[in-house]
Short mmCIF file of C-alpha atoms in Angstrom, two decimals:
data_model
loop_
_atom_site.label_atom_id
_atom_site.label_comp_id
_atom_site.label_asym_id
_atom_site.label_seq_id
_atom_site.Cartn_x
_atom_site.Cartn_y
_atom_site.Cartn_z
CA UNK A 2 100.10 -54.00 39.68
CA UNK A 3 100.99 -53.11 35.95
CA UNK A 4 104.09 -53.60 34.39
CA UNK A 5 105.38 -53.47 31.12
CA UNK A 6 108.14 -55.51 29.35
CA UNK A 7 110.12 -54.63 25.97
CA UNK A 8 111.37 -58.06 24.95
CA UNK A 9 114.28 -56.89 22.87
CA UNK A 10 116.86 -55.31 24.73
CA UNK A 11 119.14 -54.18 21.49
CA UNK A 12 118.01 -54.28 17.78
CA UNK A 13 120.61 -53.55 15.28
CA UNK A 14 118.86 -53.57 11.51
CA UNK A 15 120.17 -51.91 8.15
CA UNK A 16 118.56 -48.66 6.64
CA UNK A 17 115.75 -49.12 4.66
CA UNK A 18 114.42 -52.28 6.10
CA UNK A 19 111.48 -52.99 8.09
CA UNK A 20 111.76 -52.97 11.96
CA UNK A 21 109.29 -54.06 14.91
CA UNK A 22 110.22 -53.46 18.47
CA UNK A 23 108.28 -55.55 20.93
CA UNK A 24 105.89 -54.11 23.88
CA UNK A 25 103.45 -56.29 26.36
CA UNK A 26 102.29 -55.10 29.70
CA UNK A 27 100.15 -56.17 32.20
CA UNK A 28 97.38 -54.91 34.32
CA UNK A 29 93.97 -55.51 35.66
CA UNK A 30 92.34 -52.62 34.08
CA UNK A 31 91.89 -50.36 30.92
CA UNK A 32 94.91 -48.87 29.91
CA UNK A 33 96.20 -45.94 27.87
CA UNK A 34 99.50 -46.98 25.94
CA UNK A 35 102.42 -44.82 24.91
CA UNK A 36 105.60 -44.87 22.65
CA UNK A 37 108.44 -42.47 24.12
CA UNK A 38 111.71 -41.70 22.13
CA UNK A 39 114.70 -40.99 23.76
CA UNK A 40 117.66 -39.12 21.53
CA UNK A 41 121.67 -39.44 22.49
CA UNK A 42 121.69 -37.16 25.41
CA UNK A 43 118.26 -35.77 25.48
CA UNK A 44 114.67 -35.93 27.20
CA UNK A 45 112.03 -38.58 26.05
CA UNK A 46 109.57 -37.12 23.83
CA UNK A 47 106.55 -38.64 22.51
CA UNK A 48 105.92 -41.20 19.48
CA UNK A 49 102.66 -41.79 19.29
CA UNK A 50 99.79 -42.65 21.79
CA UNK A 51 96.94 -44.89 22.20
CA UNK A 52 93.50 -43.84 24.09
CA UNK A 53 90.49 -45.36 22.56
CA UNK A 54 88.92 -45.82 19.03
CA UNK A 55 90.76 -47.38 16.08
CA UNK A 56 93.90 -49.83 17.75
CA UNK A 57 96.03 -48.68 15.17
CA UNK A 58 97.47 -45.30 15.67
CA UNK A 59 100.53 -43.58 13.59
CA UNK A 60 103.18 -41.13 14.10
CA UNK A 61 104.35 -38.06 11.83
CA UNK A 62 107.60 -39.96 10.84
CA UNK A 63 106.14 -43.24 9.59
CA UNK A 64 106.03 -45.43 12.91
CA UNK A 65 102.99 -47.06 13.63
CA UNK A 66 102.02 -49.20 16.91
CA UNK A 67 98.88 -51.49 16.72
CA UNK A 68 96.97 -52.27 20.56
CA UNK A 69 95.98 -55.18 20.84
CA UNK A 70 94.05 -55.89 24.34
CA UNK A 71 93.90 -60.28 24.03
CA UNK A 72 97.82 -60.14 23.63
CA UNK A 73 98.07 -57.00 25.66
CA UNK A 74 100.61 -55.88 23.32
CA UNK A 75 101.18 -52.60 21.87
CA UNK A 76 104.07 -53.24 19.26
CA UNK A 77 105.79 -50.69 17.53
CA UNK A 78 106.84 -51.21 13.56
CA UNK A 79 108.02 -48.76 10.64
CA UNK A 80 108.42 -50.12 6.82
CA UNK A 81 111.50 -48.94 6.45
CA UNK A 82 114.19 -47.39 8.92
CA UNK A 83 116.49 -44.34 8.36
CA UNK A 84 119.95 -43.34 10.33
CA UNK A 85 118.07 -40.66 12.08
CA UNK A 86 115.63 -43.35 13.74
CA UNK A 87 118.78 -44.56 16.23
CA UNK A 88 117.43 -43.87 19.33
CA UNK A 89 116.13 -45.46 22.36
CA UNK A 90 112.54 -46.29 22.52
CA UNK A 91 110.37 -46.79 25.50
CA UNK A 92 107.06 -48.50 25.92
CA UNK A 93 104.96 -47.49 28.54
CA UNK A 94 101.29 -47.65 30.07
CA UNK A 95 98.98 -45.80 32.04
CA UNK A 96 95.68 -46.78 34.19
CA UNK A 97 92.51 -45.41 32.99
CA UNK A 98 90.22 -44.25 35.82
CA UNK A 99 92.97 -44.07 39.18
CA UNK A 100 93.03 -40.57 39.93
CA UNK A 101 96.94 -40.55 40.28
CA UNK A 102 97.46 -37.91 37.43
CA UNK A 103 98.51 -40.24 34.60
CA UNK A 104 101.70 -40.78 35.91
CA UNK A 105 103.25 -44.08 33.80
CA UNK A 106 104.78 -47.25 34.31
CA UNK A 107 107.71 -47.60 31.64
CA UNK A 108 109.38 -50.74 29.82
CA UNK A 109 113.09 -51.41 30.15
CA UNK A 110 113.57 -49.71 26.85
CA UNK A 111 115.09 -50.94 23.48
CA UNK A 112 118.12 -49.41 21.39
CA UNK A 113 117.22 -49.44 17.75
CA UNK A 114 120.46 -49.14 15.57
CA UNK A 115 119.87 -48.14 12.31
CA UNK A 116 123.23 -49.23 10.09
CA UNK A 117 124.22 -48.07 6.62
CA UNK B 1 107.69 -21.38 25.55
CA UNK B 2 110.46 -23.30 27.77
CA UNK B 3 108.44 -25.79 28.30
CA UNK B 4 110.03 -28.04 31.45
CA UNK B 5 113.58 -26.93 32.56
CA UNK B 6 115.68 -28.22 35.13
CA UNK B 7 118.44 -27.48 37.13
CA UNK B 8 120.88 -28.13 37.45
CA UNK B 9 121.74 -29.72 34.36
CA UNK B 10 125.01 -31.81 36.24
CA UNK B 11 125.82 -32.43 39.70
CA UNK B 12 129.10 -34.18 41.61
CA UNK B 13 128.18 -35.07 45.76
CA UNK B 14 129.57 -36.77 48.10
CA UNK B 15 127.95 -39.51 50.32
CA UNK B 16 125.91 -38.22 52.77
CA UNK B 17 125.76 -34.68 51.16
CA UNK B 18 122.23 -33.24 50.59
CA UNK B 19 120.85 -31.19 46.93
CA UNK B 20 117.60 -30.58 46.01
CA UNK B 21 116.72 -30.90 42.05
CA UNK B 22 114.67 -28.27 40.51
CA UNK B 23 112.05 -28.46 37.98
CA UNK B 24 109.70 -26.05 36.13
CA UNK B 25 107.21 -26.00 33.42
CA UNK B 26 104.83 -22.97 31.79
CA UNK B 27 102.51 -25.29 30.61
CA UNK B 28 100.46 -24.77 32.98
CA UNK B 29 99.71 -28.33 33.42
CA UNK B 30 98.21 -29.76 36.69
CA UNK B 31 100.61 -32.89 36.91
CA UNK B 32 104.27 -33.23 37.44
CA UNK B 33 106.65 -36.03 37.72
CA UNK B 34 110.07 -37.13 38.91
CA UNK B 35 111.72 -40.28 37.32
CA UNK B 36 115.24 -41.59 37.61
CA UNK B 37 116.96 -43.49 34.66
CA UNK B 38 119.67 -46.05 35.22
CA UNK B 39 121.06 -48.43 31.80
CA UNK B 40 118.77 -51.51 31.31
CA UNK B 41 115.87 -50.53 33.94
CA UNK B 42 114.12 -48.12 31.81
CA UNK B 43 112.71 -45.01 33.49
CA UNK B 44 110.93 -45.56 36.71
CA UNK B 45 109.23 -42.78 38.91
CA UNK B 46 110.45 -41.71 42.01
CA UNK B 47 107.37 -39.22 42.99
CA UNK B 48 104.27 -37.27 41.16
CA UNK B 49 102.01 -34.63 41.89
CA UNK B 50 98.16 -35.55 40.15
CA UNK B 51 97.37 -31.45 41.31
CA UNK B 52 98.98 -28.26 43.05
CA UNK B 53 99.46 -29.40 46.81
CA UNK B 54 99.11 -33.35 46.54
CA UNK B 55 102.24 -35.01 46.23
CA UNK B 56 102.60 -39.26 46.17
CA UNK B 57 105.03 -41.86 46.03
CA UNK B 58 106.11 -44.07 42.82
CA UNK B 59 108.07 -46.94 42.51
CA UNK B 60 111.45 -45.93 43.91
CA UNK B 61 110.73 -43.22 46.89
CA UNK B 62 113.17 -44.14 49.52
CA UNK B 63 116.08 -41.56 49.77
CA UNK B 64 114.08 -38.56 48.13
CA UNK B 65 111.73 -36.16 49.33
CA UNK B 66 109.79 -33.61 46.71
CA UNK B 67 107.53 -30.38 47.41
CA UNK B 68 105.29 -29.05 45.02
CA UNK B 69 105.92 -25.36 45.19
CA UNK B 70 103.32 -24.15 43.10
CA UNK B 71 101.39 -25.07 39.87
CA UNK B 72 104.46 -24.20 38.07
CA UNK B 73 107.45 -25.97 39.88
CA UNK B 74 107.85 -29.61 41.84
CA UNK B 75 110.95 -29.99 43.39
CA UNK B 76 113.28 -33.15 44.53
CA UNK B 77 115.25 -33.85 47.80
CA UNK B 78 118.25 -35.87 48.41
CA UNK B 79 118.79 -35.26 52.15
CA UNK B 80 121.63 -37.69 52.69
CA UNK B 81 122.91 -39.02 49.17
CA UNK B 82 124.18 -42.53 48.35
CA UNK B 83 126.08 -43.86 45.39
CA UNK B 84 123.21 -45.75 44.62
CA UNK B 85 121.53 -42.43 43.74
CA UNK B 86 124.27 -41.84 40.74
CA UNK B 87 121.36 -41.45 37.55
CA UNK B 88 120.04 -39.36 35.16
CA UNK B 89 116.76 -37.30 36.61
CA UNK B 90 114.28 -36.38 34.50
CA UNK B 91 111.19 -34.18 35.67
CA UNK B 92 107.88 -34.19 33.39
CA UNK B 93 104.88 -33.00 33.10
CA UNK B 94 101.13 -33.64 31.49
CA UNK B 95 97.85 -32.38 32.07
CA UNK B 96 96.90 -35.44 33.94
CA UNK B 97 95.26 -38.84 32.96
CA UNK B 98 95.60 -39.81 29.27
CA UNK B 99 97.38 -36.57 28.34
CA UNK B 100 101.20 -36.27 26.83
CA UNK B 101 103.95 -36.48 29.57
CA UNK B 102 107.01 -33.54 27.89
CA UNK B 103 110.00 -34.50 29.74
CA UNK B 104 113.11 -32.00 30.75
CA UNK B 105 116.77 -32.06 29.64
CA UNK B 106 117.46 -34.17 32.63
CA UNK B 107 120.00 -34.05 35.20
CA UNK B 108 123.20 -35.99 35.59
CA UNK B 109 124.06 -36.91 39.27
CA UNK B 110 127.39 -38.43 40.78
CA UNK B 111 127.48 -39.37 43.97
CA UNK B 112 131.02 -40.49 45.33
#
């Protein structure tokens, strides 16, 4: 059965510095990968997705998340944080090929506080 | 576009009481999905529907029930609610394997 696990339950960092939040998952199959965001009181939306071609895929506000399938890991990183990036983030994965209409498996999540 | 809504957007029950959750989208996408979300266990799905009139179980099914209406709407059941049901519910939807899963407001239950 998959599963995924965020290893960092909390990270507090200042603005402007570099941040990595921490995804592996499991499974015995191909996978798609996904990076949710989840503002104070709202719905997740999504960060940025991986399917196929190049492991290194980007999102409009400067995240990036690399795949890479002999770590299964699918870590999520941004140069430099701002106050509006405090949110919680969730990693989570889908099996390619099972007919069960992409429905996903999520991480725990992490809380990324962004100080000043 | 509304994109998914739900209702209601708050809810207060007592034990044993029954609701049922509603959830629509006009995205005319062919999957829909309910999760629940409880502090430090991320979000983990309760039911989906892969197409119009096939429903399955996810992780967590015990103590729900859902019905896929139509294309459009996928509702969820409490028939006899707990305290261990107290979450946030979020319904979402995607056009199936691979594709983008937009989530709904959410709804807040309490059950005393």
């Amino acid at each position: 059965a998959q599963s995924v696990t965020q290893l960092d339950s909390q990270v507090p960092v200042f603005e402007e510095a570099p941040v990595e939040l921490r995804c592996n998952y499991s499974s015995s199959v191909s996978v798609y990968l996904f990076w949710y965001v989840q503002y104070p009181n709202q719905g997740l939306q999504l960060l940025l997705k991986y399917l196929s071609g190049s492991t290194l895929v980007e999102s409009i506000n400067g995240f990036e998340a690399e795949f890479n399938k002999s770590q299964t890991s699918f870590h999520l990183r941004k140069p430099s944080v701002h106050i509006s990036d405090t949110a919680e983030y969730f990693c989570a994965v889908s099996e390619l090929g099972d007919n069960q209409g992409g429905k996903l498996i999520f991480g725990q999540g992490t809380e990324l506080s962004v100080k000043p | 576009n509304a994109g998914v809504t739900q209702t209601p957007k708050f809810q207060v029950l007592k034990t044993g009481q029954s609701m049922t959750l509603q959830c629509a989208q006009d995205m005319n996408h062919n999957s829909m999905y309910w999760y629940r979300q409880d502090p430090g266990m991320g979000l983990r799905l309760i039911y989906y529907s892969a197409s119009e009139g096939t429903t399955d179980k996810g992780e967590v099914p015990n103590g729900y029930n859902v019905s896929r209406l139509n294309k459009r709407e996928f509702s969820l059941r409490l028939e006899s609610a707990a305290p261990s049901q107290t979450s946030v519910y979020f319904c979402a939807s995607s056009e199936g394997e691979g594709g983008t899963q937009y989530f709904g407001p959410g709804t807040r239950l309490l059950v005393l």
